[in-house]
């Protein structure tokens, strides 16, 4: 497809990287020549310097032949204007980034009245991801499917874990519930395991479980669980604002430490029953005074990755809190991976997953819609949720009779309100939701999983 991306910040750059890898024709627009050249020189993209809402510049970028325009600048109003002009002169689908909390309740209206295909609020999306991690503190990552009816939980086996040294097939027989180990990262390699695979200490494991079985699952794993009753947040930006709102609904005690006096005043006025501390969060004395040692959860959300990493290191060594930190630059990934600092969230990754799933659904040839997509295990594997129609090959045939490509696993079948962890006799029917985990990135259609189709 022909895709135009307006805005070469962290999110726009990530989208250009992922979409160019999937062989789309990418054009990028930005007012900054330096940002533009960074993307053009790094990925297979054509660049135009200037205002993405300019009709003349969009025509130069061939908007008339574009299938999709994605506006990801840091200015909400400019993003909406880019989409309006693009639809007027190019008739393509459009996606706009809108982050201002003042517009949060109007996103549905914006989408419907302005004809936008998607409206994404990155800060709200990241806050939602963090809130899920706080609800399930024993896991490193949670990916949610079918409105929460199924979850992919990722966690690391520590040294005394009872699963160490067990074959997956023996483990499945010994655990009193249905779940599926879908993918494993070991020594920088991602594996889709079979039943003979033997688990080892320090494996990073992704397991598919029914959404209502999380308590049983953590019990079976004998995970250390503690009830989260309070949360300390370092940094008071919009992600912190949305997160505090979310945690308030669950009646958690929330403390936000924010350096800016004006921002602290805003948060105090907007957030009832949230303790706002106007101090420099990098001051460890402040963290001690405000009770980091008693915190159940600690979230580092400052504007710089290195500060967030340092704060997570401090919290991990001075408290028993569930630690979560924001890290947007992939540069730090290999450095922090072995430090076991807790859970990491990345705004570009979370937004890219959402948009790429939409792009692949546009590109699906047989209407088997991609409902959800997550890049997992450092983006070297994917978990996808498909909605099945009657064009899928081999409908109604037992999975044991199907020839599925290597590196692909059918992890779950959701039929109505029933979540099935499949076995060889399971079948896929029209209307099912099917979750596929794969190291073969780039699947557009459910038929892509079969050999020779």
Coordinates of C-alpha atoms in Angstrom, one line a residue:
X1 CA 0.0 0.0 0.0
X2 CA 1.0 3.6 -0.4
X3 CA 1.2 5.2 3.1
X4 CA 2.0 8.8 4.0
X5 CA 3.2 9.5 7.6
X6 CA 3.2 13.1 8.8
X7 CA 5.5 13.6 11.7
X8 CA 8.9 12.0 12.2
X9 CA 9.0 11.9 16.0
X10 CA 9.5 8.6 17.9
X11 CA 6.1 7.2 16.9
X12 CA 6.3 8.3 13.3
X13 CA 9.8 6.9 13.0
X14 CA 8.7 3.5 14.5
X15 CA 5.8 3.3 12.1
X16 CA 8.1 4.1 9.1
X17 CA 10.4 1.3 10.3
X18 CA 7.8 -1.4 10.8
X19 CA 5.7 -0.5 7.7
X20 CA 8.7 -0.3 5.4
X21 CA 9.7 -3.8 6.6
X22 CA 6.3 -5.0 5.5
X23 CA 7.0 -3.7 1.9
X24 CA 4.6 -0.8 2.0
X25 CA 5.6 2.3 0.0
X26 CA 6.3 4.9 2.7
X27 CA 6.4 8.7 2.3
X28 CA 7.2 10.8 5.3
X29 CA 6.6 14.6 5.9
X30 CA 8.1 16.7 8.6
X31 CA 9.0 20.4 9.1
X32 CA 12.4 19.3 10.5
X33 CA 15.0 18.5 7.9
X34 CA 17.1 16.6 10.4
X35 CA 14.2 14.4 11.6
X36 CA 13.2 13.8 8.0
X37 CA 16.7 12.8 6.9
X38 CA 17.0 10.4 9.8
X39 CA 14.0 8.4 8.6
X40 CA 14.8 8.6 4.9
X41 CA 18.4 7.5 5.5
X42 CA 17.5 4.7 7.8
X43 CA 14.5 3.2 6.1
X44 CA 13.1 2.7 2.6
X45 CA 11.1 5.9 2.6
X46 CA 10.6 9.1 0.5
X47 CA 10.7 12.4 2.4
X48 CA 9.2 15.9 2.0
X49 CA 10.0 18.8 4.2
X50 CA 7.2 21.1 5.2
X51 CA 3.7 21.3 6.7
X52 CA 1.7 18.1 6.3
X53 CA -1.6 20.1 6.2
X54 CA -0.5 21.9 3.1
X55 CA -2.6 20.8 0.1
X56 CA 0.2 21.6 -2.3
X57 CA 2.8 19.6 -0.3
X58 CA 0.4 16.6 0.0
X59 CA -0.2 16.7 -3.7
X60 CA 3.6 16.7 -4.2
X61 CA 3.7 13.6 -1.9
X62 CA 1.1 11.9 -4.3
X63 CA -1.8 12.0 -1.9
X64 CA -4.1 11.2 -4.8
X65 CA -2.7 7.7 -4.9
X66 CA -2.3 7.2 -1.2
X67 CA -4.2 4.4 0.6
X68 CA -3.6 5.8 4.1
X69 CA -2.4 8.9 5.8
X70 CA -1.1 8.7 9.4
X71 CA -0.7 12.1 11.2
X72 CA 1.6 11.6 14.2
X73 CA 2.9 15.1 14.9
X74 CA 3.0 16.5 18.4
X75 CA 0.2 18.9 17.6
X76 CA -3.4 17.5 17.9
X77 CA -5.0 20.3 15.8
X78 CA -2.4 19.9 13.0
X79 CA -3.0 16.1 12.9
X80 CA -6.7 16.6 12.5
X81 CA -6.1 19.2 9.8
X82 CA -3.7 16.9 7.9
X83 CA -6.4 14.3 7.9
X84 CA -9.2 16.7 6.7
X85 CA -7.1 18.0 3.8
X86 CA -6.0 14.5 2.9
X87 CA -9.5 13.2 2.7
X88 CA -10.6 16.3 0.7
X89 CA -8.0 16.0 -2.0
X90 CA -6.9 12.4 -1.8
X91 CA -9.9 10.4 -0.6
X92 CA -7.7 8.1 1.4
X93 CA -8.2 6.7 4.9
X94 CA -6.7 8.7 7.7
X95 CA -5.4 8.1 11.3
X96 CA -4.9 11.0 13.7
X97 CA -2.9 11.2 16.9
X98 CA -4.9 13.2 19.5
X99 CA -3.4 13.5 23.0
X100 CA -4.9 16.5 24.8
X101 CA -6.9 15.3 27.8
X102 CA -9.5 18.0 27.0
X103 CA -10.4 16.0 23.9
X104 CA -10.5 12.6 25.5
X105 CA -14.3 12.5 25.8
X106 CA -14.7 13.7 22.2
X107 CA -12.6 11.1 20.4
X108 CA -15.6 9.2 19.2
X109 CA -17.2 12.4 17.9
X110 CA -13.9 13.4 16.1
X111 CA -13.7 10.0 14.4
X112 CA -17.3 9.9 13.3
X113 CA -17.8 13.5 12.3
X114 CA -14.5 14.0 10.5
X115 CA -14.5 10.6 8.9
X116 CA -11.2 9.4 10.5
X117 CA -10.4 5.7 10.3
X118 CA -8.7 5.7 13.8
X119 CA -8.1 8.3 16.5
X120 CA -5.2 7.2 18.8
X121 CA -4.3 8.8 22.1
X122 CA -0.8 7.3 22.8
X123 CA -0.7 8.6 26.4
X124 CA -4.0 7.1 27.3
X125 CA -3.0 3.8 25.6
X126 CA 0.2 3.6 27.6
X127 CA -1.6 4.4 30.9
X128 CA -4.0 1.6 30.2
X129 CA -1.1 -0.8 29.7
X130 CA 0.5 0.2 32.9
X131 CA -2.7 -0.1 34.8
X132 CA -3.1 -3.7 33.6
X133 CA 0.5 -4.5 34.8
X134 CA -0.3 -3.0 38.2
X135 CA -3.4 -5.2 38.5
X136 CA -1.2 -8.3 37.7
X137 CA 2.1 -7.5 39.4
X138 CA 3.6 -11.0 39.0
X139 CA 4.0 -10.7 35.2
X140 CA 6.3 -8.6 33.0
X141 CA 3.8 -8.0 30.3
X142 CA 0.1 -8.5 29.5
X143 CA -1.5 -8.6 26.1
X144 CA -5.3 -8.7 26.1
X145 CA -7.5 -10.3 23.4
X146 CA -11.3 -10.4 22.8
X147 CA -12.1 -7.8 25.4
X148 CA -10.2 -9.6 28.1
X149 CA -11.5 -13.1 27.6
X150 CA -8.0 -14.3 26.8
X151 CA -4.6 -13.0 28.0
X152 CA -1.0 -13.6 26.9
X153 CA 1.0 -13.3 30.1
X154 CA 4.8 -13.0 29.9
X155 CA 7.1 -13.7 32.9
X156 CA 10.6 -14.9 33.6
X157 CA 11.5 -18.1 35.4
X158 CA 13.7 -17.4 38.4
X159 CA 16.3 -19.7 39.9
X160 CA 14.0 -21.7 42.2
X161 CA 11.0 -21.9 40.0
X162 CA 9.3 -25.3 40.1
X163 CA 9.0 -25.4 36.3
X164 CA 12.8 -25.4 35.7
X165 CA 14.0 -28.6 34.1
X166 CA 10.5 -29.7 33.1
X167 CA 9.3 -30.7 29.6
X168 CA 6.3 -28.7 28.5
X169 CA 4.2 -31.9 27.9
X170 CA 4.9 -33.0 31.5
X171 CA 4.1 -29.6 32.9
X172 CA 0.8 -29.6 31.1
X173 CA -0.2 -32.9 32.7
X174 CA 0.8 -31.7 36.2
X175 CA -1.1 -28.4 36.2
X176 CA -4.8 -28.4 37.0
X177 CA -5.9 -25.9 34.3
X178 CA -5.7 -25.4 30.6
X179 CA -3.1 -23.0 29.4
X180 CA -0.5 -22.9 26.6
X181 CA 3.1 -21.9 26.5
X182 CA 3.2 -20.1 23.2
X183 CA 6.7 -18.6 22.9
X184 CA 10.0 -18.6 24.8
X185 CA 12.9 -16.2 24.7
X186 CA 16.2 -17.8 25.6
X187 CA 19.7 -16.5 25.0
X188 CA 18.4 -13.8 22.6
X189 CA 16.5 -16.4 20.5
X190 CA 12.7 -16.7 20.3
X191 CA 11.3 -20.2 20.1
X192 CA 7.8 -21.5 19.4
X193 CA 8.2 -24.7 21.5
X194 CA 6.8 -28.2 21.2
X195 CA 5.9 -30.6 24.0
X196 CA 9.4 -31.9 24.3
X197 CA 10.9 -28.5 25.0
X198 CA 12.6 -28.3 28.4
X199 CA 12.3 -25.1 30.4
X200 CA 15.3 -23.5 32.0
X201 CA 16.1 -20.8 34.6
X202 CA 15.8 -17.3 33.2
X203 CA 13.6 -18.3 30.2
X204 CA 11.1 -15.5 29.3
X205 CA 7.9 -17.3 28.8
X206 CA 4.6 -16.1 27.1
X207 CA 1.6 -18.1 28.2
X208 CA -2.0 -17.9 26.9
X209 CA -4.7 -18.3 29.6
X210 CA -8.4 -17.6 29.8
X211 CA -8.9 -14.1 31.2
X212 CA -10.9 -15.5 34.2
X213 CA -8.1 -18.0 35.2
X214 CA -5.4 -15.5 36.2
X215 CA -5.7 -16.2 39.9
X216 CA -5.5 -20.0 39.4
X217 CA -2.6 -19.5 37.0
X218 CA -0.6 -17.4 39.4
X219 CA -1.4 -20.0 42.1
X220 CA -0.2 -22.9 39.9
X221 CA 3.0 -21.0 39.2
X222 CA 3.4 -20.2 42.9
X223 CA 4.2 -16.7 42.0
X224 CA 4.8 -14.2 44.7
X225 CA 1.7 -12.0 44.8
X226 CA 1.0 -9.0 46.8
X227 CA -2.0 -6.8 46.7
X228 CA -1.3 -3.4 45.2
X229 CA -2.9 -0.7 47.4
X230 CA -0.7 2.2 46.5
X231 CA 1.4 3.5 43.6
X232 CA 4.2 6.1 43.4
X233 CA 4.6 7.8 40.0
X234 CA 7.7 9.6 39.0
X235 CA 6.9 12.4 36.5
X236 CA 3.6 14.2 36.1
X237 CA 3.0 14.2 32.3
X238 CA -0.2 13.2 30.5
X239 CA 0.5 9.4 30.9
X240 CA 0.7 10.0 34.7
X241 CA -2.5 12.0 34.6
X242 CA -4.4 9.2 32.7
X243 CA -2.8 6.5 35.0
X244 CA -3.8 8.3 38.2
X245 CA -7.4 8.7 36.9
X246 CA -7.4 4.9 36.2
X247 CA -6.0 3.9 39.5
X248 CA -8.4 6.3 41.4
X249 CA -11.3 4.3 40.0
X250 CA -9.8 1.2 41.7
X251 CA -9.4 3.2 45.0
X252 CA -5.6 2.9 45.0
X253 CA -3.6 5.5 46.9
X254 CA -1.6 7.5 44.3
X255 CA 1.4 9.8 44.8
X256 CA 2.9 11.8 41.9
X257 CA 6.3 13.5 42.1
X258 CA 6.6 16.3 39.5
X259 CA 9.4 18.9 39.2
X260 CA 7.4 21.6 37.4
X261 CA 5.5 23.9 39.7
X262 CA 2.9 24.8 37.1
X263 CA 2.3 21.2 36.2
X264 CA 2.0 20.2 39.8
X265 CA -0.6 22.9 40.3
X266 CA -2.6 21.6 37.3
X267 CA -2.5 18.0 38.6
X268 CA -3.6 19.2 42.1
X269 CA -6.6 20.9 40.5
X270 CA -7.6 18.1 38.3
X271 CA -6.9 15.0 40.4
X272 CA -8.9 14.6 43.7
X273 CA -7.4 12.5 46.4
X274 CA -4.0 12.2 44.7
X275 CA -1.0 13.4 46.6
X276 CA 1.1 15.7 44.3
X277 CA 4.7 16.4 45.4
X278 CA 6.4 19.4 43.7
X279 CA 10.0 18.1 43.8
X280 CA 12.8 16.8 41.5
X281 CA 12.1 13.1 41.3
X282 CA 15.8 12.3 40.8
X283 CA 16.4 13.4 44.4
X284 CA 16.5 10.1 46.2
X285 CA 15.9 11.8 49.6
X286 CA 12.5 12.8 48.3
X287 CA 11.7 9.2 47.2
X288 CA 12.7 8.0 50.7
X289 CA 10.7 10.7 52.4
X290 CA 7.6 9.9 50.4
X291 CA 7.7 6.3 51.2
X292 CA 9.2 4.4 48.3
X293 CA 10.1 1.5 50.7
X294 CA 6.4 1.0 51.4
X295 CA 5.2 1.4 47.8
X296 CA 3.4 -1.5 46.2
X297 CA 4.0 -0.2 42.7
X298 CA 6.5 2.3 41.3
X299 CA 6.2 3.8 37.8
X300 CA 8.9 6.0 36.2
X301 CA 7.4 8.3 33.6
X302 CA 9.8 11.2 33.2
X303 CA 10.6 12.6 29.8
X304 CA 14.0 10.8 29.5
X305 CA 14.7 7.1 29.2
X306 CA 17.9 7.2 31.1
X307 CA 16.3 8.9 34.1
X308 CA 13.5 6.3 34.0
X309 CA 16.0 3.5 34.0
X310 CA 18.0 4.9 36.9
X311 CA 14.8 5.4 38.9
X312 CA 13.7 1.8 38.2
X313 CA 17.1 0.6 39.3
X314 CA 16.8 2.6 42.5
X315 CA 13.2 1.4 43.2
X316 CA 14.2 -2.3 42.5
X317 CA 17.0 -2.1 45.0
X318 CA 15.2 -0.1 47.7
X319 CA 11.7 -1.5 47.7
X320 CA 9.6 -4.6 47.0
X321 CA 7.4 -2.6 44.6
X322 CA 6.2 -3.7 41.2
X323 CA 8.5 -1.6 39.0
X324 CA 7.3 -0.2 35.6
X325 CA 9.3 2.3 33.5
X326 CA 8.8 4.0 30.2
X327 CA 11.5 3.5 27.6
X328 CA 11.0 4.8 24.1
X329 CA 14.4 4.4 22.5
X330 CA 15.3 0.9 21.3
X331 CA 19.0 1.8 22.0
X332 CA 18.6 0.9 25.6
X333 CA 16.8 -2.4 25.1
X334 CA 19.8 -4.7 25.1
X335 CA 21.4 -2.8 28.0
X336 CA 18.4 -3.1 30.3
X337 CA 17.2 -6.6 29.3
X338 CA 19.5 -8.4 31.8
X339 CA 18.9 -6.1 34.7
X340 CA 15.5 -7.4 35.7
X341 CA 14.2 -4.0 36.6
X342 CA 10.5 -4.9 36.1
X343 CA 8.2 -4.2 33.3
X344 CA 9.0 -1.8 30.5
X345 CA 6.5 0.1 28.3
X346 CA 7.2 1.9 25.1
X347 CA 4.8 4.4 23.6
X348 CA 6.0 3.9 19.9
X349 CA 5.7 0.1 20.3
X350 CA 2.2 0.3 21.8
X351 CA 0.9 2.7 19.2
X352 CA 2.6 0.9 16.3
X353 CA 0.9 -2.4 17.3
X354 CA -2.5 -0.7 17.1
X355 CA -1.9 0.9 13.8
X356 CA -0.1 -2.0 12.1
X357 CA -3.0 -4.3 13.0
X358 CA -5.3 -1.8 11.2
X359 CA -3.0 -1.6 8.2
X360 CA -2.8 -5.4 7.9
X361 CA -6.6 -5.7 8.2
X362 CA -6.9 -3.2 5.2
X363 CA -4.5 -5.5 3.3
X364 CA -6.3 -8.8 4.1
X365 CA -7.4 -10.5 0.9
X366 CA -10.3 -12.6 2.3
X367 CA -11.8 -10.5 5.0
X368 CA -10.5 -12.5 7.9
X369 CA -10.0 -9.4 9.9
X370 CA -7.0 -8.8 12.2
X371 CA -8.7 -7.5 15.3
X372 CA -5.6 -7.2 17.5
X373 CA -1.8 -7.4 17.0
X374 CA 1.0 -7.3 19.6
X375 CA 4.7 -7.5 18.9
X376 CA 6.1 -9.6 21.7
X377 CA 9.5 -10.7 23.0
X378 CA 11.4 -7.6 21.8
X379 CA 9.4 -7.5 18.6
X380 CA 10.8 -10.8 17.3
X381 CA 7.4 -12.6 17.5
X382 CA 3.8 -11.5 17.1
X383 CA 0.5 -12.5 18.6
X384 CA -2.5 -11.8 16.4
X385 CA -6.3 -12.2 16.9
X386 CA -8.3 -13.0 13.7
X387 CA -12.0 -12.9 13.3
X388 CA -12.9 -15.8 11.0
X389 CA -15.3 -15.8 8.1
X390 CA -16.3 -18.7 5.8
X391 CA -13.5 -18.0 3.3
X392 CA -10.9 -19.5 5.7
X393 CA -9.3 -22.7 4.3
X394 CA -10.0 -26.0 6.2
X395 CA -12.9 -24.7 8.3
X396 CA -14.2 -27.5 10.5
X397 CA -11.2 -29.8 10.0
X398 CA -9.3 -31.0 13.1
X399 CA -6.1 -29.0 13.7
X400 CA -4.1 -32.3 13.7
X401 CA -5.0 -32.7 10.0
X402 CA -3.8 -29.2 9.0
X403 CA -0.4 -28.4 7.5
X404 CA 0.6 -25.3 9.4
X405 CA 3.8 -23.4 8.6
X406 CA 6.8 -23.8 10.9
X407 CA 7.1 -21.0 13.5
X408 CA 3.3 -20.6 13.8
X409 CA 1.1 -21.8 16.6
X410 CA -2.7 -21.6 17.0
X411 CA -2.8 -20.7 20.6
X412 CA -6.5 -20.1 21.3
X413 CA -10.0 -20.4 19.8
X414 CA -12.7 -18.1 21.2
X415 CA -16.3 -19.1 20.4
X416 CA -19.0 -17.0 21.9
X417 CA -18.1 -16.8 25.6
X418 CA -16.0 -19.9 25.6
X419 CA -12.2 -19.8 25.5
X420 CA -10.6 -23.0 24.2
X421 CA -6.9 -23.8 24.5
X422 CA -6.8 -26.1 21.4
X423 CA -5.6 -29.6 20.9
X424 CA -5.3 -31.8 17.9
X425 CA -9.1 -32.5 17.7
X426 CA -10.1 -28.8 17.9
X427 CA -11.7 -27.2 14.9
X428 CA -12.1 -23.6 13.7
X429 CA -15.6 -22.4 12.7
X430 CA -17.0 -19.3 11.1
X431 CA -17.3 -16.4 13.6
X432 CA -14.6 -17.7 15.9
X433 CA -11.8 -15.5 17.1
X434 CA -8.4 -17.3 16.6
X435 CA -5.2 -16.2 18.4
X436 CA -2.0 -17.0 16.5
X437 CA 1.5 -16.7 17.9
X438 CA 4.3 -16.6 15.4
X439 CA 7.9 -15.8 14.7
X440 CA 6.9 -15.3 11.0
X441 CA 6.1 -11.6 11.2
X442 CA 3.9 -9.9 8.6
X443 CA 0.8 -12.2 8.5
X444 CA -2.1 -10.3 6.9
X445 CA -4.7 -13.1 6.6
X446 CA -5.5 -16.3 8.6
X447 CA -4.9 -18.3 5.4
X448 CA -1.2 -17.2 5.6
X449 CA -0.6 -19.8 8.4
X450 CA -1.1 -22.8 6.1
X451 CA 1.5 -24.4 3.9
X452 CA 0.8 -23.9 0.2
X453 CA -2.0 -21.3 0.7

